[in-house]
Amino acid sequence: MDIIFIRHGHAEHLLHYPHQLNQLHPELTEQGKRQATKLRKQIKILPEDIVLVSPTKRTIETYVHETFS
């Protein structure tokens, strides 16, 4: 079994850096969604794998987009 750490893709709070770093629950940007799609082609998550995801919205979006798109 491998342990893979994945951070979130590019999110809204980085669009006007550093002025939006305190934005609550930023979502992925289109660039972040493309990053998640690219990641899906690089790693394979199998049904028997256990995946732990940070509770931040952008991280959950990255995992869901990467896994189910």
Tab-separated table of C-alpha atoms in Angstrom:
chain	number	residue	atom	x	y	z
A	1	MET	CA	0.000	0.000	0.000
A	2	ASP	CA	1.251	3.454	-0.881
A	3	ILE	CA	0.650	6.638	1.034
A	4	ILE	CA	0.129	9.582	-1.264
A	5	PHE	CA	-0.153	13.177	-0.096
A	6	ILE	CA	-2.065	15.513	-2.370
A	7	ARG	CA	-2.497	19.210	-1.755
A	8	HIS	CA	-5.308	21.198	-3.277
A	9	GLY	CA	-5.295	22.615	-6.772
A	10	HIS	CA	-5.126	26.348	-7.497
A	11	ALA	CA	-7.922	28.074	-5.566
A	12	GLU	CA	-9.706	31.434	-5.589
A	13	HIS	CA	-7.802	32.806	-2.604
A	14	LEU	CA	-4.651	32.864	-4.756
A	15	LEU	CA	-6.122	34.937	-7.614
A	16	HIS	CA	-5.185	38.292	-6.094
A	17	TYR	CA	-2.323	37.199	-3.871
A	18	PRO	CA	-1.766	38.200	-1.068
A	19	HIS	CA	-4.985	40.197	-0.658
A	20	GLN	CA	-7.411	37.245	-0.482
A	21	LEU	CA	-5.489	34.810	1.709
A	22	ASN	CA	-8.067	35.179	4.471
A	23	GLN	CA	-10.975	34.243	2.157
A	24	LEU	CA	-13.207	31.679	3.861
A	25	HIS	CA	-13.691	28.389	1.948
A	26	PRO	CA	-12.227	29.346	-1.442
A	27	GLU	CA	-13.166	27.055	-4.311
A	28	LEU	CA	-10.941	25.727	-7.064
A	29	THR	CA	-10.323	27.960	-10.054
A	30	GLU	CA	-10.537	26.589	-13.588
A	31	GLN	CA	-6.757	26.176	-13.409
A	32	GLY	CA	-7.174	24.126	-10.207
A	33	LYS	CA	-9.740	21.875	-11.904
A	34	ARG	CA	-7.332	21.319	-14.806
A	35	GLN	CA	-4.594	20.453	-12.298
A	36	ALA	CA	-6.881	17.858	-10.677
A	37	THR	CA	-7.698	16.363	-14.085
A	38	LYS	CA	-3.990	16.136	-14.906
A	39	LEU	CA	-3.350	14.489	-11.537
A	40	ARG	CA	-5.994	11.851	-12.302
A	41	LYS	CA	-3.902	10.775	-15.287
A	42	GLN	CA	-0.762	10.490	-13.133
A	43	ILE	CA	-2.033	8.454	-10.177
A	44	LYS	CA	-4.535	5.651	-9.809
A	45	ILE	CA	-6.754	5.445	-6.733
A	46	LEU	CA	-8.198	1.960	-6.391
A	47	PRO	CA	-11.483	1.058	-4.636
A	48	GLU	CA	-9.567	-0.717	-1.855
A	49	ASP	CA	-7.399	2.339	-1.162
A	50	ILE	CA	-8.063	4.506	1.857
A	51	VAL	CA	-7.987	8.208	1.155
A	52	LEU	CA	-7.867	10.873	3.853
A	53	VAL	CA	-8.699	14.388	2.740
A	54	SER	CA	-8.415	17.693	4.553
A	55	PRO	CA	-11.832	19.193	5.333
A	56	THR	CA	-11.121	22.371	3.368
A	57	LYS	CA	-13.465	22.940	0.429
A	58	ARG	CA	-10.678	23.291	-2.143
A	59	THR	CA	-9.044	20.020	-1.029
A	60	ILE	CA	-12.326	18.102	-1.147
A	61	GLU	CA	-12.997	19.559	-4.614
A	62	THR	CA	-9.532	18.476	-5.755
A	63	TYR	CA	-10.118	14.891	-4.583
A	64	VAL	CA	-13.646	14.659	-5.982
A	65	HIS	CA	-12.643	16.207	-9.313
A	66	GLU	CA	-9.572	13.988	-9.514
A	67	THR	CA	-11.508	10.820	-8.657
A	68	PHE	CA	-14.905	11.184	-10.275
A	69	SER	CA	-14.474	13.423	-13.326
